[in-house]
PDB file of C-alpha atoms in Angstrom:
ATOM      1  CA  UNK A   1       0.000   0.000   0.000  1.00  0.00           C
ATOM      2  CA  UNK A   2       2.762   2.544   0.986  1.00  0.00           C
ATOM      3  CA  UNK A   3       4.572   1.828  -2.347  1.00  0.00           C
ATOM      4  CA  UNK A   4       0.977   2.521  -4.362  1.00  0.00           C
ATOM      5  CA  UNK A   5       0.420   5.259  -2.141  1.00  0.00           C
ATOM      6  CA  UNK A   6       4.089   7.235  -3.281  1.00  0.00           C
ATOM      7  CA  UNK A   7       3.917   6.173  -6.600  1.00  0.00           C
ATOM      8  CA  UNK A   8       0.598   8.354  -6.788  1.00  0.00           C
ATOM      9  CA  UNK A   9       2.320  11.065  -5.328  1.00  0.00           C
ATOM     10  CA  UNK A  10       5.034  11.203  -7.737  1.00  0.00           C
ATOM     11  CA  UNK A  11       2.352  10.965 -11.153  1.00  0.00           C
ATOM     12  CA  UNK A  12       0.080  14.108  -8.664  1.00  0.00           C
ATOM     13  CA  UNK A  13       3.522  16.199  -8.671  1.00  0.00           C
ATOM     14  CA  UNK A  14       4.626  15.096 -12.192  1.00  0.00           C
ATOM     15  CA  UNK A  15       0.883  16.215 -13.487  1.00  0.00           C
ATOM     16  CA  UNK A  16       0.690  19.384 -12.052  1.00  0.00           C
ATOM     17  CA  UNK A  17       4.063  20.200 -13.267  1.00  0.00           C
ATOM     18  CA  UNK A  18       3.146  20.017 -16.535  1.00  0.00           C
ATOM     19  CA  UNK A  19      -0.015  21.742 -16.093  1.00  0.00           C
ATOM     20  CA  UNK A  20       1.704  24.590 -14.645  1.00  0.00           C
ATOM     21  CA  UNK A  21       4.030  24.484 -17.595  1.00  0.00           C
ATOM     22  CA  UNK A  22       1.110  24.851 -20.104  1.00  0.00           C
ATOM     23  CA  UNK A  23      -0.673  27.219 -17.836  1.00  0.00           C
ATOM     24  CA  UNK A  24       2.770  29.497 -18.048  1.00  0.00           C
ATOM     25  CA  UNK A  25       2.649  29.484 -21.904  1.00  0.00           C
ATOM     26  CA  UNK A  26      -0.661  29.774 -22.874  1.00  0.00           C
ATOM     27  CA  UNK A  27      -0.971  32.937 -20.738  1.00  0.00           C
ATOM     28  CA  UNK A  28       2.330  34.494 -21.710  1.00  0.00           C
ATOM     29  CA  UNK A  29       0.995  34.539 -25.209  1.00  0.00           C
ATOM     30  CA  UNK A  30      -1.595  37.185 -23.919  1.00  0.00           C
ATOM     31  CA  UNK A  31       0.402  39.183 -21.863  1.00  0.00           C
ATOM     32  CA  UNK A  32       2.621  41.757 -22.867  1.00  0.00           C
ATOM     33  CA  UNK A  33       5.061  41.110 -19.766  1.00  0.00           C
ATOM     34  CA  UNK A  34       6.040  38.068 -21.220  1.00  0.00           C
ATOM     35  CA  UNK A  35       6.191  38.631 -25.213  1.00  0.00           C
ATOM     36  CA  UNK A  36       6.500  36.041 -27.790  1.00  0.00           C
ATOM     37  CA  UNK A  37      10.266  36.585 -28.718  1.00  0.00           C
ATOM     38  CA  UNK A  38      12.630  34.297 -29.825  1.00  0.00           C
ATOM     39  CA  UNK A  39      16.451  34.132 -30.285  1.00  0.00           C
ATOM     40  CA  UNK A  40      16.421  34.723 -33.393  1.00  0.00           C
ATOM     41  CA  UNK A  41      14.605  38.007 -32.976  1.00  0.00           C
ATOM     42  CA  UNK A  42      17.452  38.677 -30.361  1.00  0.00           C
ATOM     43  CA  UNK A  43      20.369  38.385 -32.790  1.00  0.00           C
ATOM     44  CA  UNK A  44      18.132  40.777 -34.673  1.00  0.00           C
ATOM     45  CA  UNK A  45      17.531  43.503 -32.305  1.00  0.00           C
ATOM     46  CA  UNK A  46      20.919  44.102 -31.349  1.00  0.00           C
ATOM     47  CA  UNK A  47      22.838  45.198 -34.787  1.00  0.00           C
ATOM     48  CA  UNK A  48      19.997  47.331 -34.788  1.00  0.00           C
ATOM     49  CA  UNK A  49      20.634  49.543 -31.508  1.00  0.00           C
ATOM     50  CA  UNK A  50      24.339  49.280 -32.724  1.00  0.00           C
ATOM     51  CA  UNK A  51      23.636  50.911 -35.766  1.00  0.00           C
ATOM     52  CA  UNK A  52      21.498  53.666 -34.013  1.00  0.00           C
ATOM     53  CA  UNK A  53      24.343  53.976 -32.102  1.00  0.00           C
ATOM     54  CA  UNK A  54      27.144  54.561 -34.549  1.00  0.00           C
ATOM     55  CA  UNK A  55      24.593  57.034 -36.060  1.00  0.00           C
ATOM     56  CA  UNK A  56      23.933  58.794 -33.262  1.00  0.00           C
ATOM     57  CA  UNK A  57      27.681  59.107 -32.316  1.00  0.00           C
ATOM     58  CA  UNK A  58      28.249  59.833 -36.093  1.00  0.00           C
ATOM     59  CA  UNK A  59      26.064  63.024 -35.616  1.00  0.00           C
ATOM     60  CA  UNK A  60      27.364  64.278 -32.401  1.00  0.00           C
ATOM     61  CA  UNK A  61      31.026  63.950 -33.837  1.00  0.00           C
ATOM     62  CA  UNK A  62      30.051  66.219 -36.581  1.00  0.00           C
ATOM     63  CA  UNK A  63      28.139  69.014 -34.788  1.00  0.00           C
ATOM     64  CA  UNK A  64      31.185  69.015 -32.543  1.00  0.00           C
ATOM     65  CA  UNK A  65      33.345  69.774 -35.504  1.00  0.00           C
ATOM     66  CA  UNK A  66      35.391  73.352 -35.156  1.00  0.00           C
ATOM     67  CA  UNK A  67      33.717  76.086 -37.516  1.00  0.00           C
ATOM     68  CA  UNK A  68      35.927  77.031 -41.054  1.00  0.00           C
ATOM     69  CA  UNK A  69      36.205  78.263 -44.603  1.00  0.00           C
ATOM     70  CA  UNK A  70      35.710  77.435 -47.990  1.00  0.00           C
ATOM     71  CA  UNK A  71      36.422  79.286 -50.780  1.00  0.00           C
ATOM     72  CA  UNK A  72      36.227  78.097 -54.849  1.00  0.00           C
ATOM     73  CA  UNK A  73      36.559  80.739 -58.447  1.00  0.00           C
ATOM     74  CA  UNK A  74      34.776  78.888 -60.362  1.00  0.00           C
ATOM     75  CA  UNK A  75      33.714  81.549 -62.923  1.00  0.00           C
ATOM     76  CA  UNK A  76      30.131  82.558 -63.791  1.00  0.00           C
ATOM     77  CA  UNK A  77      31.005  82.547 -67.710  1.00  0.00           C
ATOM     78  CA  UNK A  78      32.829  80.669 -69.446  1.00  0.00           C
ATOM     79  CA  UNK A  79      33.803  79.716 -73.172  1.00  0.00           C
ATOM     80  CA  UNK A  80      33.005  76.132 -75.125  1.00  0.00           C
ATOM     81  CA  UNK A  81      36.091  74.003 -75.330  1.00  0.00           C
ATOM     82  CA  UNK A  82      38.047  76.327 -73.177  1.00  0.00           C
ATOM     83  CA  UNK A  83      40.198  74.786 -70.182  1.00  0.00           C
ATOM     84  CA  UNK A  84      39.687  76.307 -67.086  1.00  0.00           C
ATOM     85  CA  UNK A  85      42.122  75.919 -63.937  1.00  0.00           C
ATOM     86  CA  UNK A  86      39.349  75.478 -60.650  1.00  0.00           C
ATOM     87  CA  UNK A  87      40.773  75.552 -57.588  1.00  0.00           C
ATOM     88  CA  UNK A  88      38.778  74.864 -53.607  1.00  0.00           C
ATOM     89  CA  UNK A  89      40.149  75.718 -50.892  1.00  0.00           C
ATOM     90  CA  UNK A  90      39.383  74.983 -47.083  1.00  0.00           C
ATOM     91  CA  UNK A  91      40.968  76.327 -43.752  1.00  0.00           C
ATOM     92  CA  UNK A  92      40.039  76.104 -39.955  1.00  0.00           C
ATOM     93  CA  UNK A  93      38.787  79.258 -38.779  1.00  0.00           C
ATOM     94  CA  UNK A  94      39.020  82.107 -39.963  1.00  0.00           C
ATOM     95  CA  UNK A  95      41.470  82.966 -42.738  1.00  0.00           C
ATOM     96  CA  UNK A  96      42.772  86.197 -44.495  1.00  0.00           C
ATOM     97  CA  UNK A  97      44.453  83.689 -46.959  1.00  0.00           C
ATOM     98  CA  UNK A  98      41.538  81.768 -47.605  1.00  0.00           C
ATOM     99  CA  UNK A  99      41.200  83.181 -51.815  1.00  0.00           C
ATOM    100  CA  UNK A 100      45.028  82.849 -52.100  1.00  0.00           C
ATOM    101  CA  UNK A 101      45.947  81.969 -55.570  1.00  0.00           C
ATOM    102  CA  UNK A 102      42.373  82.907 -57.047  1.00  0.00           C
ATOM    103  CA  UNK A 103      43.134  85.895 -59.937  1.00  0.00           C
ATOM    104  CA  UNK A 104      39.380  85.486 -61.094  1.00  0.00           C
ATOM    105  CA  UNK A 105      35.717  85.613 -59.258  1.00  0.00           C
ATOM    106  CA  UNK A 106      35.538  84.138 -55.459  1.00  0.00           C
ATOM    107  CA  UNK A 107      32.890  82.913 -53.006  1.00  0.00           C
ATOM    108  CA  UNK A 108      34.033  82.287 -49.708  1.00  0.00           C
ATOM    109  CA  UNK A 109      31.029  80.145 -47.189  1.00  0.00           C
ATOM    110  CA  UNK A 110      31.475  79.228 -43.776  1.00  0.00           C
ATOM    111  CA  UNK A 111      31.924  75.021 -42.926  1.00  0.00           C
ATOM    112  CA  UNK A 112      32.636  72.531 -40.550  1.00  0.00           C
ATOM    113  CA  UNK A 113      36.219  70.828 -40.848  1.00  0.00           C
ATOM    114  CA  UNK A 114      37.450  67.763 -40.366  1.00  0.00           C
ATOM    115  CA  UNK A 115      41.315  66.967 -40.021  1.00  0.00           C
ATOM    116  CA  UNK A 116      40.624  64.466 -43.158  1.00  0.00           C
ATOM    117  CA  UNK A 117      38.807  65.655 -45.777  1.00  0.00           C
ATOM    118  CA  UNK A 118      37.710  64.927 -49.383  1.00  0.00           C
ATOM    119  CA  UNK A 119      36.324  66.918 -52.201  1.00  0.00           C
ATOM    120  CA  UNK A 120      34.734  65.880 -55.510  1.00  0.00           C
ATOM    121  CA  UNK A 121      33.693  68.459 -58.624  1.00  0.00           C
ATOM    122  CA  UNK A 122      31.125  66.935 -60.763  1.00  0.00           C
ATOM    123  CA  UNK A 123      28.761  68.394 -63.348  1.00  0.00           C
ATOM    124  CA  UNK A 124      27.189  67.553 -66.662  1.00  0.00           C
ATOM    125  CA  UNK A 125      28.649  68.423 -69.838  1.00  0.00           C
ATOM    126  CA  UNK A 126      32.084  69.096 -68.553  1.00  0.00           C
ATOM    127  CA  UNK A 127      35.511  67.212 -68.711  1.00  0.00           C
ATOM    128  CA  UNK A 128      36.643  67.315 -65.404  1.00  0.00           C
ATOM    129  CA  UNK A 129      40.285  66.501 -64.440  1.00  0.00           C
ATOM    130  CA  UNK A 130      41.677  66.407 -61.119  1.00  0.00           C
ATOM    131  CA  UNK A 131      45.050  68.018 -60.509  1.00  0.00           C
ATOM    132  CA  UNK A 132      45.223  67.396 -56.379  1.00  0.00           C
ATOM    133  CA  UNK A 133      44.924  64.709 -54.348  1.00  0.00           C
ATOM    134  CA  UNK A 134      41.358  64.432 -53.671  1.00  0.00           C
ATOM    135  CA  UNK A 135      41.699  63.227 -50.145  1.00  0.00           C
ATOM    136  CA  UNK A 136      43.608  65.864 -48.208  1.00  0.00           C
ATOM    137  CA  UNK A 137      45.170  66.895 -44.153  1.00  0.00           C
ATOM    138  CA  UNK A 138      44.167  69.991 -42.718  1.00  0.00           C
ATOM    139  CA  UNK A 139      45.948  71.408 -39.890  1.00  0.00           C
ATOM    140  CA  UNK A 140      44.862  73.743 -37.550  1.00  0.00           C
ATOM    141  CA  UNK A 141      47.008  76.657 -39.036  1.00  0.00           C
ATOM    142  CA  UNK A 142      47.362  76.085 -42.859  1.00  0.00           C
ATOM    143  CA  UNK A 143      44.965  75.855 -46.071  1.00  0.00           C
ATOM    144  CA  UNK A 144      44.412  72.784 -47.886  1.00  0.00           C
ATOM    145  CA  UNK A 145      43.968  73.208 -51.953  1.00  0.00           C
ATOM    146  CA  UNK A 146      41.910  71.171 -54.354  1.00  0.00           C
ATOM    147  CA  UNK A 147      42.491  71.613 -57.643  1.00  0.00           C
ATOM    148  CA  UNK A 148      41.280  70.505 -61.103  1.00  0.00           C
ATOM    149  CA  UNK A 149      41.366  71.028 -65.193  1.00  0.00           C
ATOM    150  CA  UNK A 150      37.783  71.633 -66.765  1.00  0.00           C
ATOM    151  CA  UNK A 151      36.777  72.145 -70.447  1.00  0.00           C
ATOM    152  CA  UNK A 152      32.691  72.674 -71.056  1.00  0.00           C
ATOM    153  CA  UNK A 153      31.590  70.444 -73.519  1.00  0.00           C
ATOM    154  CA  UNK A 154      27.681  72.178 -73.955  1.00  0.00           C
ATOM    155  CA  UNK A 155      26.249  75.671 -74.556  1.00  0.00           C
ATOM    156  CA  UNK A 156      23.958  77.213 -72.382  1.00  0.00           C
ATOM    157  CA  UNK A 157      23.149  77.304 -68.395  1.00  0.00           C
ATOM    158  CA  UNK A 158      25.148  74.546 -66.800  1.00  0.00           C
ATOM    159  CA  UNK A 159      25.305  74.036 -63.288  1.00  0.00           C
ATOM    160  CA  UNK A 160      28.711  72.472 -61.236  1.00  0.00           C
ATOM    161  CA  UNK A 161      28.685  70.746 -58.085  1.00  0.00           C
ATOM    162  CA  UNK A 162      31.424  70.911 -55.524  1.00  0.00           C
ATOM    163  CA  UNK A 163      30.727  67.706 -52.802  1.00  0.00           C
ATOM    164  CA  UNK A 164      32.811  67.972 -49.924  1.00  0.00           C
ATOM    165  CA  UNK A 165      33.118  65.191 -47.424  1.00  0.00           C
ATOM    166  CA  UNK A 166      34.869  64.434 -43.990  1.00  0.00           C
ATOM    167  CA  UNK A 167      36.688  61.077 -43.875  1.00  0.00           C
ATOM    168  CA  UNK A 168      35.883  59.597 -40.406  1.00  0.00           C
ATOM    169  CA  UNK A 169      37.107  56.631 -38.536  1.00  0.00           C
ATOM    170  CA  UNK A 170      33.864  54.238 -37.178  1.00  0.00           C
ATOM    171  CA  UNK A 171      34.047  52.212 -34.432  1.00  0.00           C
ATOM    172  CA  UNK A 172      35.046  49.131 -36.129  1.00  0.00           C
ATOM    173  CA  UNK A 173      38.119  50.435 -37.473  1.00  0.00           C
ATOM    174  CA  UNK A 174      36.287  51.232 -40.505  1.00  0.00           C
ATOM    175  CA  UNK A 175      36.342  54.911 -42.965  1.00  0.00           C
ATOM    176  CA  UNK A 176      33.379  56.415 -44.133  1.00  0.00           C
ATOM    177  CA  UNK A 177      32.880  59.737 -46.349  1.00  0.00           C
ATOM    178  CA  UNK A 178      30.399  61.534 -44.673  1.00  0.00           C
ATOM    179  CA  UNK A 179      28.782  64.757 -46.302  1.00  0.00           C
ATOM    180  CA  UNK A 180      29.247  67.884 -45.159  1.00  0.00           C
ATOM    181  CA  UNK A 181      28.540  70.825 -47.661  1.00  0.00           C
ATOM    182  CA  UNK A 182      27.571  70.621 -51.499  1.00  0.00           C
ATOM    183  CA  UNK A 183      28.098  73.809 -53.395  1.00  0.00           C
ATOM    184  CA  UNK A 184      25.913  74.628 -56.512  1.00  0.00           C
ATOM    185  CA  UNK A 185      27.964  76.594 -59.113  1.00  0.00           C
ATOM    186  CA  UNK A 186      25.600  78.273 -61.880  1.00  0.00           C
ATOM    187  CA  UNK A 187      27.837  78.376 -65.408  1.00  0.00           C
ATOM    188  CA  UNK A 188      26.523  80.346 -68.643  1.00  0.00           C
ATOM    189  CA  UNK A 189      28.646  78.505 -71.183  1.00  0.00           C
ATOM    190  CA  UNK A 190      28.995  80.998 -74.504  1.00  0.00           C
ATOM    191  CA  UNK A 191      30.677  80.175 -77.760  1.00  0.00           C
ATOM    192  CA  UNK A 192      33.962  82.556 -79.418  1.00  0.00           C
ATOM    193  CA  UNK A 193      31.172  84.287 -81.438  1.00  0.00           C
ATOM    194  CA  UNK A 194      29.391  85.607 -78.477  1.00  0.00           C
ATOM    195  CA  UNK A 195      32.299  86.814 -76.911  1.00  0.00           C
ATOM    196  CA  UNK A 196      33.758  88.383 -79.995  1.00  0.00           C
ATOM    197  CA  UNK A 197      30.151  90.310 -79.943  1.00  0.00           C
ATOM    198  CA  UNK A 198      29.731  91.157 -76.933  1.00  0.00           C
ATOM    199  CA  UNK A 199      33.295  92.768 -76.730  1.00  0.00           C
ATOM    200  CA  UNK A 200      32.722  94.369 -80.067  1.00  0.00           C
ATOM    201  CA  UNK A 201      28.998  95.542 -79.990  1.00  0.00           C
ATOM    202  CA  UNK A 202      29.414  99.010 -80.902  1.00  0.00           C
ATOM    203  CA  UNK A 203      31.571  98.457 -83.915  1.00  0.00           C
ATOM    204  CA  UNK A 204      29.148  95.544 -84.328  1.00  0.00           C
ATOM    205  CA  UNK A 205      25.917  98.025 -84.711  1.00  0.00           C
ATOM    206  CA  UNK A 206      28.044 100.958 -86.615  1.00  0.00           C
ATOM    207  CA  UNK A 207      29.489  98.304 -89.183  1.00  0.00           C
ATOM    208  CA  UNK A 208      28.011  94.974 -89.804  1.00  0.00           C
ATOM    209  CA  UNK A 209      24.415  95.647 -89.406  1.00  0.00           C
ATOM    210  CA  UNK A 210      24.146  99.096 -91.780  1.00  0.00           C
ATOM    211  CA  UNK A 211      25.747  96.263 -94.477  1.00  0.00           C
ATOM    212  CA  UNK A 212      23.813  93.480 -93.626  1.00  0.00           C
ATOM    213  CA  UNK A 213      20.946  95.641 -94.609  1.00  0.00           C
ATOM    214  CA  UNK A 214      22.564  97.439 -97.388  1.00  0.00           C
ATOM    215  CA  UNK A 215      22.799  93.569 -98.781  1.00  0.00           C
ATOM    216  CA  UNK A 216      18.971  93.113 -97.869  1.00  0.00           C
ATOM    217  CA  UNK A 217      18.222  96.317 -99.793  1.00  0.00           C
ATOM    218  CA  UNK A 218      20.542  95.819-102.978  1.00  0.00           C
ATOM    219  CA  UNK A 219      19.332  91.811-103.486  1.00  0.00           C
ATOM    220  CA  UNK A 220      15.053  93.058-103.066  1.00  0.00           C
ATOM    221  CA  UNK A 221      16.168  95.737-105.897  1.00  0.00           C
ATOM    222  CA  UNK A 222      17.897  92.571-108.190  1.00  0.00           C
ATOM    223  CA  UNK A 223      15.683  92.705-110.847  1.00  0.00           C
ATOM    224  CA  UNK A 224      15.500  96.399-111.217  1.00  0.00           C
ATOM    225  CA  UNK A 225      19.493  96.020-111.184  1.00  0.00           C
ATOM    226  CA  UNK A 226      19.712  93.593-113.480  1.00  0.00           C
ATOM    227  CA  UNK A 227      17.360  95.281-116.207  1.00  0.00           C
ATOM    228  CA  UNK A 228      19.315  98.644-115.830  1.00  0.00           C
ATOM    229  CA  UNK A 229      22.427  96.849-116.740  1.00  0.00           C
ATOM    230  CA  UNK A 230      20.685  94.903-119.353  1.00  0.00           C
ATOM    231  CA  UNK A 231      19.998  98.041-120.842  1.00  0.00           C
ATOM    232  CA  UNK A 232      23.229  98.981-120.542  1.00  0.00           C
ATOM    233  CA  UNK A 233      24.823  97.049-122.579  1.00  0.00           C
ATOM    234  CA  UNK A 234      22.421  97.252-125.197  1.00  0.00           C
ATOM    235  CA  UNK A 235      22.640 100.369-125.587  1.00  0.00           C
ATOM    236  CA  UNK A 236      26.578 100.376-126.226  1.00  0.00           C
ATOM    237  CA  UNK A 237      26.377  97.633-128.193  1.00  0.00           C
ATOM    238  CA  UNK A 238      24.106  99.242-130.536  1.00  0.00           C
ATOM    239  CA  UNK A 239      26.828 101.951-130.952  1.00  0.00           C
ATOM    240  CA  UNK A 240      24.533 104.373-128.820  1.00  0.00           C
ATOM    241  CA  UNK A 241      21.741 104.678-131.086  1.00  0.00           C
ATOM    242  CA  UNK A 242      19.185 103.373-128.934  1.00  0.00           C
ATOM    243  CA  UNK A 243      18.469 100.446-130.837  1.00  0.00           C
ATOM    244  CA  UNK A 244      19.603  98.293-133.681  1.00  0.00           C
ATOM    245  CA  UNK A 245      19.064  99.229-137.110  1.00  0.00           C
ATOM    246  CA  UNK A 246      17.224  97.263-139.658  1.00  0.00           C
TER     247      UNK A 246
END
């Protein structure tokens, strides 16, 4: 009887075990203190608030960047198939040399600086050659200079694009080109002609035009012309008589 009796007690604990088990689940399917997640959403989760961290780091390490310079002369006009020499250039603080070097137009804007940064010119209809080393050092007393070789290939409005980037160090040892400033440069792109015109516009109006329409005028009076010298020659080749006799 006494080994019935414990063998009963060990199938009453063993059964309410499991009932408690089951119990646990289904109600942890209902509430929210005990949500449905498994490892695999885990291994998920986690790259994900890594991420948002590097980001958020990434964005505090920028808005604690030091306050600087950039200046570029890229011209407002410029001539088909002409090579122009563009030149960028960047320096902490502020700088009385920050246009050295430009002979032409200038536009100076303020930006944050990196110790490591990169610059790229890019723009439709233009053959763009760097002269520089795109990825330059900037110290905390000297200007770094970016230059490059461009011809524009199209007539017209043309716009240029200078990208400038700071080259920052992650976490993971990684580098990553993060964006700091694009510059839009408007370009009016004009042929020889139009220059030559617009340099010479008074001599233009005085001389060309007055013959242009002295040409309009002498071809609508052709035919008048051309029977006055018709008659001409008629006339001297009937020795002067008026007409030819029978």
């Amino acid at each position: 009887m006494k080994i019935k009796e414990s063998f009963m007690n060990k199938l009453q604990f063993i059964s309410l075990s499991i009932l408690g088990v089951v119990v646990a689940v289904f109600l942890s399917s209902f509430n929210p203190a005990y949500p449905n997640i498994s490892p695999a959403d885990i291994s998920i989760i986690q790259p994900v608030k890594a991420a948002n961290k590097v980001a958020f780091d990434l964005r505090n390490f920028v808005d604690n960047l030091p306050e600087g310079q950039v200046a570029h002369n890229i011209p407002s006009t410029m001539i088909l198939q002409e090579s122009y020499s563009v030149k960028v250039n960047i320096a902490k603080g502020i700088s009385a040399d920050i246009a050295r070097d430009f002979s032409s137009e200038v536009e100076v804007q303020s930006l944050k600086v990196h110790t490591l940064m990169k610059i790229d010119l890019v723009g439709n209809n233009f053959e763009i050659q760097p002269v520089a080393e795109q990825n330059q050092i900037i110290d905390n007393s000297g200007i770094a200079q970016w230059e490059w070789n461009i011809i524009p290939k199209g007539i017209g409005k043309k716009e240029l694009y200078i990208i400038i980037y700071a080259r920052i160090k992650l976490p993971d040892g990684s580098q990553e080109n993060h964006r700091l400033k694009t510059i839009k440069k408007s370009v009016n792109v004009i042929t020889n002609l139009q220059v030559f015109v617009s340099q010479n516009s008074k001599w233009f109006f005085e001389m060309v035009i007055p013959l242009f329409l002295a040409i309009i005028i002498t071809a609508s009076n052709f035919n008048r012309l051309k029977q006055c010298i018709v008659s001409i020659f008629n006339y001297f080749r009937g020795g002067g008589s008026g007409g030819s006799t029978p």
